[in-house]
Tab-separated table of C-alpha atoms in Angstrom:
chain	number	residue	atom	x	y	z
A	1	MET	CA	18.488	35.719	17.600
A	2	SER	CA	16.714	34.522	14.467
A	3	VAL	CA	14.135	31.768	14.964
A	4	GLN	CA	12.120	29.400	12.788
A	5	VAL	CA	9.174	27.172	13.710
A	6	GLU	CA	8.026	24.053	11.882
A	7	LEU	CA	4.846	22.191	12.815
A	8	LYS	CA	5.160	18.405	12.629
A	9	PRO	CA	2.240	15.980	13.087
A	10	ASP	CA	2.975	15.415	16.784
A	11	TRP	CA	5.472	18.099	17.824
A	12	ALA	CA	7.037	21.395	16.842
A	13	ARG	CA	10.641	21.968	15.832
A	14	ILE	CA	12.158	25.310	16.823
A	15	THR	CA	15.368	26.267	15.052
A	16	PHE	CA	17.398	28.879	16.861
A	17	ALA	CA	19.978	31.352	15.582
A	18	SER	CA	23.002	30.088	13.722
A	19	THR	CA	25.033	32.095	16.242
A	20	GLU	CA	24.872	29.248	18.755
A	21	PRO	CA	28.301	28.402	20.229
A	22	GLN	CA	30.258	26.064	18.020
A	23	GLY	CA	29.159	22.460	18.515
A	24	GLU	CA	25.900	23.424	20.239
A	25	PRO	CA	22.619	22.088	18.746
A	26	THR	CA	20.675	24.692	16.799
A	27	PHE	CA	17.193	23.170	17.142
A	28	ALA	CA	14.894	21.532	19.672
A	29	ASP	CA	11.634	19.596	19.448
A	30	PHE	CA	8.669	20.299	21.744
A	31	HIS	CA	5.516	18.268	22.319
A	32	TYR	CA	2.361	20.239	21.708
A	33	PHE	CA	0.858	19.288	25.087
A	34	TRP	CA	4.025	20.543	26.807
A	35	LEU	CA	3.780	23.866	24.987
A	36	ARG	CA	0.108	24.305	25.863
A	37	HIS	CA	0.740	23.426	29.508
A	38	ASN	CA	3.593	25.943	29.738
A	39	CYS	CA	1.690	28.857	28.251
A	40	GLN	CA	2.962	32.093	29.828
A	41	CYS	CA	-0.190	34.165	29.304
A	42	LEU	CA	-2.071	35.984	32.080
A	43	ASN	CA	-5.411	35.115	30.521
A	44	GLY	CA	-6.164	31.944	32.454
A	45	CYS	CA	-2.798	30.188	32.358
A	46	ARG	CA	-0.882	32.315	34.906
A	47	HIS	CA	-2.162	34.361	37.834
A	48	LEU	CA	-2.442	38.023	36.971
A	49	VAL	CA	-0.632	39.135	40.158
A	50	THR	CA	1.597	36.268	41.345
A	51	LYS	CA	2.334	34.852	37.868
A	52	GLU	CA	1.925	31.354	39.289
A	53	ARG	CA	0.610	28.597	37.036
A	54	LEU	CA	-3.160	28.196	36.986
A	55	ILE	CA	-3.599	25.658	34.210
A	56	ASP	CA	-3.583	22.033	35.346
A	57	ALA	CA	-1.573	19.477	33.383
A	58	ALA	CA	-4.467	17.057	33.867
A	59	VAL	CA	-6.729	19.086	31.547
A	60	ILE	CA	-4.312	19.231	28.597
A	61	PRO	CA	-5.400	16.771	25.882
A	62	LEU	CA	-2.359	14.739	24.952
A	63	GLU	CA	-3.489	14.799	21.316
A	64	ILE	CA	-3.748	18.610	21.202
A	65	ARG	CA	-2.522	20.333	18.022
A	66	PRO	CA	-2.067	24.075	17.376
A	67	LEU	CA	-4.161	25.745	14.729
A	68	ARG	CA	-1.092	27.623	13.514
A	69	ALA	CA	2.245	29.005	14.656
A	70	SER	CA	4.394	31.989	13.722
A	71	VAL	CA	7.542	33.845	14.692
A	72	GLU	CA	6.796	37.205	16.332
A	73	ASN	CA	8.643	39.923	18.253
A	74	LEU	CA	7.946	40.616	21.915
A	75	PRO	CA	6.323	44.060	22.218
A	76	GLU	CA	8.391	45.077	25.242
A	77	ASP	CA	11.884	44.557	23.817
A	78	ASN	CA	11.427	43.448	20.177
A	79	THR	CA	13.233	40.142	20.796
A	80	PRO	CA	12.044	37.060	18.858
A	81	ALA	CA	9.270	34.830	20.148
A	82	VAL	CA	7.148	31.977	18.848
A	83	ALA	CA	3.355	32.190	18.950
A	84	PHE	CA	1.120	29.105	18.970
A	85	VAL	CA	-2.607	29.491	18.448
A	86	TRP	CA	-4.922	26.840	19.897
A	87	LYS	CA	-8.566	25.999	20.129
A	88	PRO	CA	-9.855	26.704	23.659
A	89	ILE	CA	-9.697	23.763	26.062
A	90	PRO	CA	-11.874	23.098	29.113
A	91	THR	CA	-10.441	24.133	32.479
A	92	LYS	CA	-11.315	23.029	36.002
A	93	ASP	CA	-13.517	25.187	38.187
A	94	ASP	CA	-13.317	25.383	41.987
A	95	THR	CA	-15.167	22.075	42.323
A	96	GLY	CA	-12.877	20.241	39.912
A	97	LYS	CA	-15.398	20.105	37.091
A	98	LEU	CA	-14.321	20.839	33.527
A	99	VAL	CA	-15.737	24.065	32.158
A	100	THR	CA	-15.419	25.117	28.510
A	101	PRO	CA	-14.718	28.842	27.956
A	102	VAL	CA	-17.685	30.437	26.204
A	103	ASP	CA	-16.148	33.788	25.251
A	104	GLU	CA	-12.786	32.555	23.918
A	105	LYS	CA	-12.572	31.597	20.240
A	106	GLU	CA	-8.797	31.027	20.122
A	107	HIS	CA	-6.002	30.978	22.669
A	108	THR	CA	-2.509	32.277	21.917
A	109	SER	CA	0.664	31.146	23.691
A	110	LEU	CA	3.621	33.468	23.102
A	111	PHE	CA	7.025	32.068	24.068
A	112	PRO	CA	10.210	34.136	24.103
A	113	ALA	CA	12.749	32.303	21.962
A	114	GLN	CA	15.310	32.592	24.736
A	115	TRP	CA	12.915	30.924	27.186
A	116	LEU	CA	12.359	28.026	24.757
A	117	ARG	CA	16.114	27.643	24.325
A	118	GLU	CA	16.703	27.627	28.085
A	119	ASN	CA	13.904	25.118	28.734
A	120	ALA	CA	14.496	22.840	25.751
A	121	TYR	CA	14.419	19.172	26.756
A	122	SER	CA	15.367	17.667	23.382
A	123	LEU	CA	18.138	19.787	21.946
A	124	GLY	CA	19.534	18.329	18.717
A	125	ARG	CA	17.389	15.195	18.934
A	126	THR	CA	18.760	12.671	16.430
A	127	GLN	CA	16.551	9.597	16.935
A	128	VAL	CA	13.588	10.699	14.838
A	129	HIS	CA	11.249	8.547	12.754
A	130	LYS	CA	9.015	9.782	9.962
A	131	LEU	CA	5.385	8.878	9.424
A	132	PRO	CA	4.732	5.583	7.611
A	133	PRO	CA	4.041	5.842	3.864
A	134	HIS	CA	0.399	6.815	3.318
A	135	ASP	CA	0.153	7.778	-0.359
A	136	SER	CA	-1.284	4.947	-2.464
A	137	ALA	CA	0.462	6.307	-5.571
A	138	LEU	CA	3.814	5.386	-4.001
A	139	VAL	CA	2.953	1.677	-3.985
A	140	THR	CA	0.999	1.361	-7.238
A	141	VAL	CA	2.198	-0.465	-10.353
A	142	ASP	CA	0.073	-0.578	-13.529
A	143	TYR	CA	0.565	-3.889	-15.338
A	144	ASN	CA	-0.581	-2.282	-18.586
A	145	GLU	CA	2.518	-0.107	-18.600
A	146	TYR	CA	4.631	-3.235	-19.090
A	147	ALA	CA	2.301	-5.522	-21.072
A	148	PRO	CA	1.363	-5.035	-24.741
A	149	GLU	CA	-2.236	-5.236	-25.843
A	150	ASN	CA	-2.265	-9.039	-25.947
A	151	GLY	CA	-1.459	-9.116	-22.221
A	152	SER	CA	1.744	-11.214	-22.350
A	153	LEU	CA	5.087	-9.823	-21.265
A	154	SER	CA	8.305	-10.042	-23.202
A	155	GLU	CA	11.352	-11.139	-21.255
A	156	SER	CA	12.569	-7.550	-21.066
A	157	ASP	CA	9.196	-6.189	-19.943
A	158	SER	CA	8.833	-8.981	-17.383
A	159	ILE	CA	12.176	-8.061	-15.841
A	160	LYS	CA	11.173	-4.375	-15.644
A	161	TYR	CA	7.798	-5.240	-14.126
A	162	LYS	CA	9.277	-7.513	-11.474
A	163	ALA	CA	12.042	-5.006	-10.704
A	164	ALA	CA	9.311	-2.440	-10.053
A	165	LEU	CA	7.616	-4.878	-7.653
A	166	PHE	CA	10.938	-5.501	-5.918
A	167	GLU	CA	11.404	-1.754	-5.432
A	168	LYS	CA	7.906	-1.209	-4.006
A	169	LEU	CA	8.034	-4.178	-1.648
A	170	SER	CA	11.580	-3.415	-0.469
A	171	LYS	CA	10.768	0.198	0.293
A	172	TYR	CA	7.126	0.129	1.380
A	173	GLY	CA	6.290	-3.517	2.123
A	174	VAL	CA	3.189	-3.375	-0.086
A	175	ALA	CA	2.435	-3.106	-3.807
A	176	VAL	CA	-0.888	-2.527	-5.544
A	177	ILE	CA	-0.931	-3.945	-9.085
A	178	ARG	CA	-3.606	-2.559	-11.363
A	179	ASN	CA	-5.016	-4.461	-14.359
A	180	ARG	CA	-3.127	-7.682	-13.678
A	181	GLY	CA	-5.763	-10.052	-15.094
A	182	ASP	CA	-8.143	-12.796	-14.022
A	183	ASN	CA	-5.930	-15.901	-13.617
A	184	THR	CA	-4.832	-16.315	-10.011
A	185	GLU	CA	-2.602	-19.313	-10.785
A	186	ASN	CA	-0.626	-17.320	-13.368
A	187	ILE	CA	-0.253	-14.375	-10.978
A	188	ILE	CA	1.444	-16.597	-8.399
A	189	TYR	CA	4.501	-16.792	-10.646
A	190	ASP	CA	4.836	-13.031	-10.852
A	191	PHE	CA	6.396	-13.434	-7.419
A	192	ILE	CA	8.106	-16.822	-7.230
A	193	ASP	CA	9.987	-19.243	-9.500
A	194	PRO	CA	8.010	-21.938	-11.373
A	195	SER	CA	9.808	-24.544	-9.252
A	196	ALA	CA	8.407	-23.004	-6.038
A	197	ASP	CA	4.837	-23.122	-4.782
A	198	VAL	CA	2.454	-21.293	-2.469
A	199	ILE	CA	2.190	-21.988	1.262
A	200	PRO	CA	-1.010	-23.955	1.971
A	201	THR	CA	-2.800	-23.400	5.279
A	202	HIS	CA	-5.619	-25.111	7.110
A	203	PHE	CA	-7.959	-23.126	4.838
A	204	GLY	CA	-6.467	-24.669	1.697
A	205	ARG	CA	-4.013	-23.759	-1.063
A	206	ILE	CA	-5.875	-20.648	-2.244
A	207	GLU	CA	-8.432	-18.903	-0.034
A	208	HIS	CA	-11.612	-17.616	-1.642
A	209	LEU	CA	-12.589	-14.747	0.609
A	210	ARG	CA	-16.281	-14.247	0.016
A	211	THR	CA	-19.613	-14.871	1.661
A	212	GLY	CA	-21.082	-18.304	1.106
A	213	ASN	CA	-17.634	-19.842	0.696
A	214	THR	CA	-17.745	-23.574	-0.034
A	215	GLU	CA	-14.308	-24.060	-1.627
A	216	ASN	CA	-12.237	-23.800	1.540
A	217	ALA	CA	-12.005	-25.895	4.675
A	218	ASN	CA	-12.502	-24.281	8.089
A	219	ASN	CA	-14.511	-21.441	6.621
A	220	ASP	CA	-16.020	-20.392	9.961
A	221	GLN	CA	-13.998	-17.183	10.141
A	222	LEU	CA	-14.473	-13.442	9.584
A	223	GLY	CA	-12.813	-13.413	6.170
A	224	TYR	CA	-15.725	-15.362	4.711
A	225	THR	CA	-18.339	-12.876	5.926
A	226	ASN	CA	-19.161	-9.349	4.793
A	227	SER	CA	-18.108	-7.827	8.106
A	228	ALA	CA	-15.346	-5.277	8.434
A	229	VAL	CA	-12.006	-6.760	9.422
A	230	ARG	CA	-9.755	-4.372	11.353
A	231	LEU	CA	-6.002	-4.061	10.934
A	232	HIS	CA	-4.106	-7.272	11.561
A	233	THR	CA	-1.424	-9.615	10.322
A	234	ASP	CA	-2.323	-13.144	9.247
A	235	GLN	CA	-1.625	-16.503	10.863
A	236	CYS	CA	-0.443	-15.014	14.194
A	237	TYR	CA	-1.233	-18.336	15.860
A	238	SER	CA	1.157	-20.272	13.605
A	239	ASP	CA	4.694	-21.187	14.568
A	240	ASN	CA	5.805	-20.489	10.990
A	241	VAL	CA	3.976	-17.433	9.720
A	242	PRO	CA	3.903	-16.960	5.919
A	243	GLY	CA	6.069	-14.016	4.925
A	244	PHE	CA	3.842	-12.610	2.171
A	245	GLN	CA	0.238	-12.692	1.097
A	246	PHE	CA	-1.396	-11.411	-2.038
A	247	LEU	CA	-5.078	-10.730	-2.643
A	248	HIS	CA	-6.432	-11.003	-6.178
A	249	CYS	CA	-9.694	-9.169	-6.785
A	250	ILE	CA	-12.045	-11.464	-8.704
A	251	HIS	CA	-15.102	-9.307	-8.094
A	252	PRO	CA	-15.356	-6.078	-6.070
A	253	ALA	CA	-18.199	-5.406	-3.654
A	254	ASP	CA	-21.206	-3.391	-4.750
A	255	VAL	CA	-20.680	-1.081	-1.781
A	256	GLY	CA	-17.673	-0.912	0.567
A	257	GLY	CA	-15.005	-3.577	0.925
A	258	ASP	CA	-12.061	-1.232	0.371
A	259	ASN	CA	-8.689	-2.423	1.645
A	260	TYR	CA	-6.273	-0.423	3.740
A	261	PHE	CA	-2.749	-1.039	4.995
A	262	VAL	CA	-0.266	0.282	7.542
A	263	HIS	CA	3.488	-0.184	7.420
A	264	ALA	CA	3.643	-1.500	10.968
A	265	GLU	CA	7.435	-1.475	11.184
A	266	SER	CA	7.460	2.280	10.550
A	267	ALA	CA	4.502	2.752	12.890
A	268	ALA	CA	6.302	0.881	15.691
A	269	ASN	CA	9.433	2.983	15.276
A	270	TYR	CA	7.301	6.121	15.302
A	271	LEU	CA	5.605	4.928	18.486
A	272	LYS	CA	9.003	4.374	20.079
A	273	THR	CA	10.652	7.732	19.373
A	274	GLU	CA	7.760	10.150	18.778
A	275	ILE	CA	4.839	9.043	20.955
A	276	ASN	CA	5.370	6.626	23.830
A	277	SER	CA	8.546	4.621	24.408
A	278	ARG	CA	6.997	2.812	27.390
A	279	ALA	CA	4.165	1.520	25.198
A	280	TYR	CA	6.772	0.284	22.714
A	281	GLU	CA	8.661	-1.446	25.522
A	282	LEU	CA	5.543	-3.257	26.708
A	283	LEU	CA	4.535	-4.336	23.222
A	284	THR	CA	8.020	-5.750	22.604
A	285	THR	CA	8.312	-7.628	25.914
A	286	VAL	CA	4.887	-8.779	27.134
A	287	PRO	CA	3.925	-12.158	25.628
A	288	VAL	CA	0.491	-12.506	24.044
A	289	LYS	CA	-1.379	-15.740	23.362
A	290	PHE	CA	-2.781	-15.902	19.837
A	291	ASP	CA	-5.410	-18.618	19.687
A	292	ARG	CA	-7.213	-19.642	16.485
A	293	LYS	CA	-10.120	-21.763	17.671
A	294	GLN	CA	-12.548	-23.046	15.061
A	295	SER	CA	-14.954	-25.937	15.000
A	296	LYS	CA	-12.405	-28.259	13.352
A	297	PHE	CA	-9.108	-26.499	13.986
A	298	GLN	CA	-7.120	-24.940	16.801
A	299	ALA	CA	-3.593	-23.545	17.031
A	300	GLN	CA	-1.814	-21.299	19.523
A	301	HIS	CA	1.357	-19.267	19.611
A	302	ILE	CA	2.695	-17.057	22.402
A	303	THR	CA	4.882	-14.065	21.573
A	304	PRO	CA	4.977	-10.277	22.020
A	305	ILE	CA	3.019	-8.235	19.487
A	306	LEU	CA	6.293	-6.646	18.374
A	307	ARG	CA	9.111	-9.214	18.210
A	308	LEU	CA	12.646	-7.864	18.206
A	309	SER	CA	15.587	-9.471	16.442
A	310	ASP	CA	18.036	-11.567	18.416
A	311	GLU	CA	20.999	-9.583	17.089
A	312	VAL	CA	21.938	-6.057	18.152
A	313	ASP	CA	22.343	-3.469	15.411
A	314	PRO	CA	25.967	-2.250	15.682
A	315	LYS	CA	24.984	1.236	14.466
A	316	THR	CA	22.314	1.885	17.120
A	317	ASN	CA	23.294	-0.724	19.719
A	318	GLU	CA	19.630	-1.766	19.758
A	319	ARG	CA	17.621	-4.724	18.530
A	320	LYS	CA	15.580	-4.036	15.421
A	321	LEU	CA	11.959	-4.984	14.932
A	322	ALA	CA	11.838	-8.422	13.298
A	323	GLN	CA	8.121	-9.198	13.094
A	324	VAL	CA	4.711	-7.810	13.960
A	325	ARG	CA	1.966	-10.191	15.082
A	326	TYR	CA	-1.262	-8.297	15.604
A	327	SER	CA	-4.717	-9.839	15.381
A	328	TYR	CA	-7.552	-8.762	17.632
A	329	PHE	CA	-9.800	-11.642	16.530
A	330	THR	CA	-7.325	-14.374	17.474
A	331	GLN	CA	-5.857	-12.705	20.574
A	332	GLY	CA	-6.468	-14.887	23.594
A	333	ALA	CA	-7.047	-13.920	27.215
A	334	GLN	CA	-4.067	-12.076	28.728
A	335	THR	CA	-2.822	-14.052	31.728
A	336	THR	CA	0.906	-13.222	31.828
A	337	VAL	CA	0.717	-9.686	33.246
A	338	PRO	CA	0.569	-9.003	37.025
A	339	PHE	CA	-2.654	-7.412	38.271
A	340	SER	CA	-1.031	-4.050	39.004
A	341	GLN	CA	0.410	-3.803	35.478
A	342	LEU	CA	-2.513	-5.006	33.350
A	343	ARG	CA	-4.068	-1.567	32.882
A	344	GLU	CA	-0.726	-0.215	31.665
A	345	TRP	CA	-0.462	-2.999	29.099
A	346	TYR	CA	-3.977	-2.347	27.799
A	347	GLU	CA	-3.175	1.365	27.567
A	348	ALA	CA	-0.080	0.530	25.509
A	349	GLN	CA	-2.230	-1.437	23.054
A	350	GLN	CA	-4.679	1.445	22.799
A	351	VAL	CA	-1.942	4.001	22.111
A	352	TRP	CA	-0.609	1.700	19.378
A	353	ASP	CA	-4.045	1.136	17.875
A	354	GLU	CA	-4.867	4.863	17.859
A	355	LEU	CA	-1.730	5.474	15.806
A	356	LEU	CA	-2.625	2.785	13.287
A	357	TYR	CA	-6.003	4.366	12.592
A	358	ARG	CA	-4.710	7.836	11.878
A	359	ASP	CA	-5.297	8.919	8.290
A	360	ASP	CA	-1.631	9.860	7.923
A	361	PHE	CA	-0.608	6.272	8.746
A	362	GLN	CA	-2.776	4.382	6.263
A	363	ILE	CA	-2.560	3.451	2.590
A	364	ARG	CA	-6.015	2.876	1.094
A	365	ALA	CA	-6.816	0.942	-2.071
A	366	GLU	CA	-10.113	0.276	-3.814
A	367	LEU	CA	-9.443	-2.880	-5.805
A	368	GLN	CA	-11.264	-3.558	-9.061
A	369	ALA	CA	-11.580	-6.892	-10.855
A	370	GLY	CA	-8.119	-7.965	-12.029
A	371	ASP	CA	-6.230	-5.859	-9.469
A	372	VAL	CA	-3.801	-7.435	-7.004
A	373	VAL	CA	-2.307	-6.256	-3.738
A	374	ILE	CA	0.696	-7.988	-2.162
A	375	TYR	CA	2.164	-7.197	1.254
A	376	ASP	CA	4.823	-8.266	3.720
A	377	ASN	CA	2.974	-10.158	6.456
A	378	PHE	CA	5.834	-9.496	8.923
A	379	LYS	CA	5.805	-5.719	8.495
A	380	VAL	CA	2.451	-4.600	7.068
A	381	LEU	CA	-1.002	-4.704	8.641
A	382	HIS	CA	-4.034	-5.090	6.378
A	383	ALA	CA	-7.771	-4.585	6.801
A	384	ARG	CA	-10.999	-4.130	4.891
A	385	ASN	CA	-14.231	-2.231	5.307
A	386	GLY	CA	-17.544	-4.018	5.627
A	387	PHE	CA	-19.385	-4.492	2.350
A	388	SER	CA	-22.501	-5.558	0.536
A	389	GLY	CA	-22.676	-7.470	-2.721
A	390	PRO	CA	-20.677	-10.404	-4.149
A	391	ARG	CA	-17.140	-9.372	-3.179
A	392	HIS	CA	-14.609	-12.116	-4.020
A	393	MET	CA	-10.886	-12.038	-3.268
A	394	ALA	CA	-8.467	-14.921	-3.846
A	395	GLY	CA	-5.855	-15.011	-1.101
A	396	VAL	CA	-2.460	-16.686	-1.514
A	397	TYR	CA	0.446	-17.052	0.926
A	398	LEU	CA	4.064	-17.049	-0.228
A	399	ASP	CA	7.408	-17.782	1.374
A	400	SER	CA	9.601	-14.697	1.838
A	401	ALA	CA	12.764	-16.427	0.652
A	402	ASP	CA	11.037	-17.612	-2.534
A	403	LEU	CA	9.726	-14.126	-3.276
A	404	TRP	CA	12.951	-12.235	-2.637
A	405	LYS	CA	14.929	-14.779	-4.657
A	406	HIS	CA	12.646	-14.367	-7.673
A	407	LEU	CA	12.119	-10.608	-7.591
A	408	GLY	CA	15.701	-9.974	-6.471
A	409	ALA	CA	17.049	-11.782	-9.520
A	410	ALA	CA	14.831	-9.666	-11.779
A	411	ASN	CA	15.956	-6.482	-10.055
A	412	ALA	CA	19.623	-7.409	-10.405
A	413	GLU	CA	19.126	-8.207	-14.100
A	414	ALA	CA	17.315	-4.911	-14.678
A	415	LYS	CA	20.201	-2.993	-13.135
A	416	ALA	CA	22.766	-4.934	-15.164
A	417	ARG	CA	20.897	-4.201	-18.402
A	418	ALA	CA	20.577	-0.526	-17.509
A	419	ILE	CA	24.333	-0.273	-16.989
A	420	SER	CA	25.165	-2.005	-20.273
A	421	ALA	CA	22.614	-0.041	-22.280
């Protein structure tokens, strides 16, 4: 039996011999905590004489990762096996206290391939979701690549530029535009027709996100301070949430103030199939009250954090994710969950939040003066680090239908011209 092992971020894939009976799956996925718990060794995991399990499932960190893995041969019969090497983990002594091994630098778990095949619990798993995009280069567009030195676009260059934006936003939900310029009003019409307009909110038509803000109404909110703002979507308390927002960097901070983003739709799907389906279920069913309460304004909306579509996808027979509403600073008191289930709901939020703050989930962007970032407010979470200095961002909300109409027309025209060229 030939065997291969591939280490994924949260699990291992073992591919077995191609000599499997016809129609049988040739691979299986295994959680790392399951592998560590089922270590077969006689060096602390199984009793030397009885071979009974000694290691307690309660001591296995659920976030455990192997240092490395390799395909080996068992010394007794030369049959294939897979070795996983781990950092030592604390074990329980006779009193139930956790004790860290002092003389063990690494711990090796050696699994016969046949044993893994016989105990596989996810043979041929098909419902798999990849990590969200986390490379900023994937979402970046440089305006200078389309504009001549005088800064104005020809019709042809404008179509190419907007087609590039359409591609980034369709695929990743976010686009970072470098060197766009200093006129926020002009930038608005990169994304919508001249006959359309922005979506005003109770803050005003354009938000000026900076300390000492005097331009906007209802400026008693975090965005007008220099504090860090964690991942969230905007306007969660509104009945009609704006579909897109862009931020135009007027002046960067002296220190800090970097923006970061997470494609929440991808993160939610990853949560569902790779991490914790129960957490996904709770986040899609338990209603949350979002409550924006300011000195001269208040609005509320009640909905699950992850709202599913009304229609069932005929391919999967499941409802797709339609919208993410996530905002820790406007989340009201939870009163809809029974006492016995409240801890479980909080745990679901924490599992979700831990995913969002993994480095391999985030896109980071340090915006300079003249840069713009635009993102889908239904699918992408955004945040910023705390900062010092005169950081100034202009924030603008746009209607999804207006944006897709405008950029979609440019994309269609770009394709038509490419075909006729």
